[in-house]
């Protein structure tokens, strides 16, 4: 992808802003996404147990690696900021080497803000035993509104 490439403008309400060391933008130096734009990147799903829900749940969303590739992200850390300003830092090594998604759906339904939505960073804990630890739970930010690449 050429670094002069831009993203289309959102046509619906924006739900995610990505800033920092990215090469593809659509508003100034930022990349602003609505839900259809994220879904157009390609969705994957997995079923896993988490500390936040009883039993196993199925999450569906965009692989963070795919989003970072689309934006030509450079940097070593992704900082996720939630609607309530909570932040979690995710090493780009996790993005590249672990199954971690920016989930839009849980058990087939879009997640409302009242249930960790509209975006939730989730690792596939069941298929990555090393990620099934407190360190990774803290990286699983919900109500994500912004990603900053450093």
Coordinates of N, CA and C in Angstrom, one line a residue:
X1 N 0.8 -1.2 0.0 CA 0.0 0.0 0.0 C 0.9 1.2 0.0
X2 N 0.5 2.2 -0.8 CA 1.2 3.5 -0.8 C 0.9 4.3 0.4
X3 N 1.9 4.9 1.0 CA 1.7 5.7 2.2 C 0.9 6.9 2.0
X4 N 0.6 7.3 0.7 CA -0.3 8.4 0.4 C -1.7 8.0 0.4
X5 N -2.0 6.7 0.5 CA -3.3 6.2 0.5 C -4.1 6.7 1.7
X6 N -5.4 7.0 1.4 CA -6.3 7.4 2.5 C -7.5 6.4 2.6
X7 N -8.1 6.5 3.7 CA -9.3 5.7 4.0 C -10.5 6.5 3.5
X8 N -11.6 5.8 3.2 CA -12.8 6.5 2.9 C -13.3 7.2 4.2
X9 N -14.2 8.2 4.1 CA -14.8 8.8 5.3 C -15.9 7.9 5.8
X10 N -16.1 7.9 7.1 CA -17.2 7.1 7.7 C -18.6 7.7 7.2
X11 N -19.5 6.8 6.9 CA -20.8 7.2 6.5 C -21.8 7.1 7.7
X12 N -21.4 6.4 8.7 CA -22.2 6.2 9.9 C -21.5 6.8 11.1
X13 N -22.1 6.7 12.3 CA -21.4 7.3 13.5 C -20.1 6.6 13.7
X14 N -19.0 7.4 13.8 CA -17.7 6.8 14.1 C -17.7 6.1 15.5
X15 N -17.0 5.0 15.5 CA -16.8 4.2 16.8 C -15.4 4.0 17.2
X16 N -14.4 4.3 16.3 CA -13.0 4.1 16.6 C -12.2 5.2 15.9
X17 N -11.2 5.7 16.7 CA -10.2 6.6 16.1 C -8.8 6.0 16.4
X18 N -8.0 5.9 15.3 CA -6.7 5.4 15.5 C -5.7 6.5 15.1
X19 N -4.7 6.7 16.0 CA -3.7 7.8 15.7 C -2.3 7.3 16.1
X20 N -1.4 8.2 15.9 CA 0.0 7.8 16.2 C 0.8 7.5 14.9
X21 N 1.6 6.4 15.0 CA 2.5 6.0 13.9 C 1.7 5.2 12.9
X22 N 0.9 5.8 12.1 CA 0.1 5.1 11.1 C 0.4 5.9 9.7
X23 N 0.3 5.1 8.7 CA 0.6 5.7 7.3 C -0.6 6.0 6.5
X24 N -1.8 5.4 6.9 CA -3.0 5.6 6.2 C -4.1 6.3 7.1
X25 N -4.6 7.4 6.6 CA -5.5 8.2 7.4 C -6.7 8.6 6.6
X26 N -7.7 9.2 7.3 CA -8.8 9.9 6.6 C -9.2 11.2 7.2
X27 N -8.7 11.6 8.3 CA -9.0 12.8 9.0 C -7.8 13.4 9.6
X28 N -7.1 14.3 8.9 CA -5.9 14.8 9.5 C -4.9 13.7 9.6
X29 N -4.3 13.5 10.7 CA -3.3 12.4 10.9 C -4.0 11.2 11.6
X30 N -5.3 11.1 11.6 CA -6.0 10.0 12.2 C -6.8 9.2 11.2
X31 N -7.1 8.0 11.7 CA -8.0 7.1 10.9 C -9.2 6.9 11.7
X32 N -10.4 7.3 11.2 CA -11.6 7.3 11.9 C -12.5 6.2 11.2
X33 N -13.1 5.3 12.0 CA -13.8 4.2 11.5 C -15.3 4.2 12.0
X34 N -16.2 3.8 11.2 CA -17.5 3.4 11.6 C -17.6 1.9 11.6
X35 N -18.7 1.3 12.0 CA -18.8 -0.1 12.1 C -18.7 -0.8 10.7
X36 N -19.4 -0.3 9.7 CA -19.2 -0.9 8.4 C -17.8 -0.9 7.8
X37 N -17.0 0.1 8.1 CA -15.6 0.2 7.7 C -14.8 -0.9 8.4
X38 N -15.0 -1.1 9.7 CA -14.3 -2.1 10.4 C -14.7 -3.5 9.8
X39 N -16.0 -3.7 9.7 CA -16.4 -5.0 9.2 C -15.9 -5.3 7.8
X40 N -15.7 -4.3 7.0 CA -15.2 -4.5 5.6 C -13.7 -5.0 5.6
X41 N -13.0 -4.8 6.7 CA -11.7 -5.3 6.8 C -11.6 -6.9 6.9
X42 N -12.8 -7.5 7.2 CA -12.8 -8.9 7.3 C -12.9 -9.3 8.8
X43 N -13.9 -10.1 9.1 CA -14.2 -10.5 10.5 C -13.8 -12.0 10.6
X44 N -13.4 -12.3 11.8 CA -13.1 -13.7 12.2 C -13.8 -13.9 13.6
X45 N -14.0 -15.1 14.0 CA -14.6 -15.4 15.2 C -13.9 -16.6 15.9
X46 N -14.0 -16.6 17.3 CA -13.6 -17.7 18.1 C -14.4 -17.8 19.3
X47 N -14.5 -19.0 19.9 CA -15.2 -19.2 21.1 C -14.2 -19.5 22.2
X48 N -14.4 -18.8 23.3 CA -13.4 -18.9 24.4 C -14.1 -18.6 25.8
X49 N -13.6 -19.1 26.8 CA -14.0 -18.7 28.2 C -13.2 -17.4 28.5
X50 N -13.9 -16.5 29.3 CA -13.2 -15.3 29.7 C -13.5 -15.1 31.2
X51 N -12.8 -14.2 31.9 CA -13.1 -13.9 33.3 C -14.4 -13.1 33.4
X52 N -14.9 -12.6 32.3 CA -16.0 -11.6 32.4 C -17.4 -12.2 32.1
X53 N -17.4 -13.4 31.6 CA -18.7 -14.0 31.3 C -18.7 -15.4 31.8
X54 N -19.9 -15.9 32.1 CA -20.0 -17.3 32.5 C -20.0 -18.2 31.3
X55 N -19.3 -19.3 31.4 CA -19.2 -20.2 30.3 C -18.4 -19.6 29.1
X56 N -18.5 -20.3 28.0 CA -17.8 -19.9 26.8 C -18.7 -19.0 26.0
X57 N -18.1 -18.0 25.3 CA -18.8 -17.1 24.5 C -18.0 -17.0 23.1
X58 N -18.8 -16.6 22.1 CA -18.2 -16.5 20.8 C -18.1 -15.0 20.5
X59 N -16.8 -14.6 20.2 CA -16.5 -13.2 19.8 C -16.3 -13.1 18.3
X60 N -16.7 -12.1 17.7 CA -16.5 -11.8 16.3 C -16.0 -10.4 16.1
X61 N -14.9 -10.3 15.3 CA -14.3 -9.0 15.1 C -13.2 -9.0 14.1
X62 N -12.5 -7.9 14.1 CA -11.4 -7.7 13.1 C -10.1 -8.1 13.8
X63 N -9.3 -8.9 13.2 CA -8.0 -9.2 13.8 C -7.2 -7.9 13.9
X64 N -6.6 -7.6 15.1 CA -5.9 -6.4 15.3 C -4.7 -6.3 14.3
X65 N -4.1 -7.5 14.0 CA -3.0 -7.5 13.0 C -3.5 -7.0 11.6
X66 N -4.7 -7.3 11.2 CA -5.2 -6.9 9.9 C -5.5 -5.4 9.9
X67 N -6.0 -4.9 11.0 CA -6.3 -3.4 11.2 C -4.9 -2.7 11.1
X68 N -3.9 -3.2 11.8 CA -2.6 -2.5 11.9 C -2.0 -2.5 10.5
X69 N -2.1 -3.6 9.8 CA -1.5 -3.7 8.4 C -2.2 -2.8 7.5
X70 N -3.5 -2.7 7.6 CA -4.3 -1.8 6.7 C -3.9 -0.3 6.9
X71 N -3.5 0.0 8.2 CA -3.2 1.4 8.5 C -1.7 1.7 8.3
X72 N -0.9 0.6 7.9 CA 0.5 0.7 7.8 C 1.1 1.2 9.1
X73 N 0.7 0.6 10.2 CA 1.1 1.0 11.6 C 2.6 0.6 11.8
X74 N 3.3 1.6 12.4 CA 4.7 1.4 12.7 C 4.7 1.7 14.2
X75 N 5.5 1.0 14.9 CA 5.6 1.2 16.4 C 5.7 -0.1 17.1
X76 N 5.9 0.0 18.4 CA 6.1 -1.2 19.2 C 4.9 -1.4 20.2
X77 N 4.1 -0.3 20.4 CA 3.0 -0.4 21.4 C 1.7 0.1 20.9
X78 N 0.6 -0.5 21.2 CA -0.7 -0.1 20.9 C -1.4 0.3 22.2
X79 N -1.8 1.5 22.4 CA -2.5 1.9 23.6 C -4.0 2.0 23.3
X80 N -4.8 1.2 24.0 CA -6.2 1.2 23.8 C -6.8 2.1 24.9
X81 N -7.7 3.0 24.5 CA -8.3 3.9 25.4 C -9.8 3.7 25.3
X82 N -10.4 3.4 26.5 CA -11.9 3.1 26.6 C -12.7 4.4 26.7
X83 N -14.0 4.3 26.6 CA -14.9 5.4 26.7 C -14.7 6.1 28.0
X84 N -14.4 5.4 29.1 CA -14.2 6.0 30.4 C -12.7 6.4 30.7
X85 N -11.9 6.4 29.6 CA -10.5 6.8 29.7 C -9.6 5.8 30.3
X86 N -10.1 4.6 30.6 CA -9.2 3.5 31.0 C -8.3 3.2 29.8
X87 N -7.0 2.9 30.1 CA -6.1 2.5 29.0 C -5.4 1.2 29.3
X88 N -5.1 0.5 28.3 CA -4.3 -0.7 28.3 C -3.3 -0.7 27.2
X89 N -2.1 -1.1 27.5 CA -1.0 -1.2 26.5 C -0.8 -2.6 26.1
X90 N -0.8 -2.7 24.7 CA -0.6 -4.0 24.1 C 0.6 -4.0 23.2
X91 N 1.6 -4.8 23.5 CA 2.8 -4.8 22.7 C 2.4 -5.3 21.2
X92 N 3.0 -4.6 20.3 CA 2.7 -5.0 18.9 C 3.1 -6.4 18.6
X93 N 4.0 -7.0 19.4 CA 4.3 -8.4 19.3 C 3.1 -9.3 19.5
X94 N 2.2 -8.9 20.5 CA 1.0 -9.6 20.7 C 0.1 -9.5 19.4
X95 N 0.0 -8.3 18.9 CA -0.8 -8.1 17.7 C -0.3 -9.0 16.6
X96 N 1.0 -9.1 16.4 CA 1.5 -9.9 15.3 C 1.5 -11.4 15.6
X97 N 1.7 -11.8 16.8 CA 1.9 -13.2 17.2 C 0.8 -14.0 17.9
X98 N -0.2 -13.3 18.4 CA -1.3 -13.9 19.1 C -2.6 -13.7 18.4
X99 N -3.6 -14.5 18.7 CA -4.9 -14.3 18.1 C -5.7 -13.4 19.0
X100 N -5.6 -12.1 18.6 CA -6.3 -11.0 19.3 C -7.1 -10.2 18.4
X101 N -8.4 -10.0 18.7 CA -9.3 -9.3 17.8 C -9.9 -8.0 18.5
X102 N -10.4 -7.2 17.7 CA -11.2 -6.0 18.1 C -12.6 -6.5 17.8
X103 N -13.2 -7.0 18.9 CA -14.5 -7.7 18.7 C -15.6 -6.6 18.7
X104 N -16.6 -6.9 17.7 CA -17.8 -6.0 17.6 C -19.0 -6.8 18.1
X105 N -18.9 -8.2 18.0 CA -20.1 -9.0 18.4 C -19.7 -10.0 19.5
X106 N -20.7 -10.3 20.3 CA -20.6 -11.4 21.3 C -21.8 -12.3 21.1
X107 N -21.6 -13.6 20.8 CA -22.6 -14.5 20.6 C -23.6 -14.0 19.5
X108 N -23.0 -13.5 18.4 CA -23.8 -13.1 17.3 C -24.5 -11.7 17.3
X109 N -24.4 -11.0 18.4 CA -25.0 -9.7 18.6 C -24.0 -8.6 18.8
X110 N -24.3 -7.5 18.2 CA -23.4 -6.3 18.4 C -23.4 -6.0 19.9
X111 N -22.3 -5.7 20.5 CA -22.2 -5.4 21.9 C -22.5 -3.9 22.2
X112 N -23.5 -3.7 23.0 CA -23.8 -2.3 23.4 C -22.8 -1.8 24.4
X113 N -22.7 -0.5 24.6 CA -21.8 0.1 25.6 C -22.1 -0.5 26.9
X114 N -23.3 -0.8 27.3 CA -23.7 -1.4 28.6 C -23.1 -2.8 28.8
X115 N -22.6 -3.4 27.7 CA -22.1 -4.8 27.8 C -20.7 -4.8 27.0
X116 N -19.8 -3.9 27.4 CA -18.4 -3.9 27.0 C -18.2 -3.5 25.5
X117 N -19.3 -3.0 24.9 CA -19.2 -2.6 23.5 C -18.9 -1.1 23.4
X118 N -18.8 -0.5 22.2 CA -19.1 -1.2 21.0 C -17.9 -2.1 20.5
X119 N -16.7 -1.9 21.1 CA -15.5 -2.6 20.7 C -14.8 -3.2 21.9
X120 N -14.3 -4.4 21.8 CA -13.7 -5.1 23.0 C -12.5 -5.8 22.4
X121 N -11.3 -5.5 22.9 CA -10.1 -6.3 22.5 C -10.1 -7.6 23.3
X122 N -10.1 -8.7 22.6 CA -10.2 -10.0 23.2 C -9.1 -10.9 22.6
X123 N -8.4 -11.6 23.5 CA -7.5 -12.7 23.1 C -8.3 -14.0 23.1
X124 N -7.8 -15.0 22.3 CA -8.4 -16.3 22.3 C -7.8 -17.1 23.4
X125 N -8.3 -16.9 24.6 CA -7.7 -17.4 25.8 C -7.6 -19.0 25.8
X126 N -8.7 -19.6 25.3 CA -8.7 -21.1 25.3 C -7.7 -21.7 24.4
X127 N -7.3 -21.0 23.3 CA -6.3 -21.6 22.4 C -4.9 -21.0 22.6
X128 N -4.8 -20.2 23.6 CA -3.4 -19.6 23.9 C -3.3 -19.6 25.4
X129 N -2.9 -20.8 26.0 CA -2.8 -20.9 27.4 C -2.0 -19.8 28.1
X130 N -0.9 -19.4 27.4 CA -0.1 -18.3 28.0 C -0.8 -17.0 28.2
X131 N -1.8 -16.8 27.3 CA -2.6 -15.5 27.3 C -3.6 -15.6 28.4
X132 N -3.9 -16.8 28.9 CA -4.9 -16.9 30.0 C -4.4 -16.6 31.3
X133 N -3.9 -15.4 31.4 CA -3.3 -14.9 32.7 C -3.7 -13.4 32.9
X134 N -3.5 -13.0 34.1 CA -3.9 -11.6 34.5 C -3.3 -10.5 33.6
X135 N -2.0 -10.7 33.3 CA -1.3 -9.7 32.4 C -2.1 -9.5 31.1
X136 N -2.6 -10.5 30.5 CA -3.4 -10.4 29.3 C -4.8 -10.0 29.5
X137 N -5.4 -10.3 30.7 CA -6.7 -9.8 31.0 C -6.7 -8.3 31.0
X138 N -5.6 -7.7 31.6 CA -5.5 -6.3 31.6 C -5.4 -5.6 30.3
X139 N -4.9 -6.4 29.3 CA -4.8 -5.8 27.9 C -6.1 -5.9 27.1
X140 N -7.0 -6.7 27.7 CA -8.3 -6.9 27.0 C -9.3 -5.7 27.4
X141 N -9.1 -4.6 26.7 CA -9.8 -3.4 27.0 C -11.2 -3.5 26.4
X142 N -12.3 -3.1 27.1 CA -13.6 -3.0 26.5 C -14.0 -1.6 26.4
X143 N -15.1 -1.4 25.7 CA -15.6 0.0 25.4 C -14.5 0.8 24.7
X144 N -13.7 0.2 23.8 CA -12.6 0.8 23.2 C -13.1 2.0 22.3
X145 N -12.5 3.1 22.4 CA -12.9 4.3 21.5 C -11.7 4.8 20.7
X146 N -10.5 4.5 21.2 CA -9.3 5.0 20.5 C -8.1 4.0 20.7
X147 N -7.3 3.9 19.6 CA -6.1 3.2 19.6 C -5.0 4.2 19.2
X148 N -3.9 4.2 20.0 CA -2.8 5.0 19.7 C -1.5 4.2 19.5
X149 N -0.9 4.3 18.3 CA 0.3 3.5 18.0 C 1.6 4.3 18.3
X150 N 2.4 3.7 19.2 CA 3.7 4.4 19.5 C 4.9 3.5 19.2

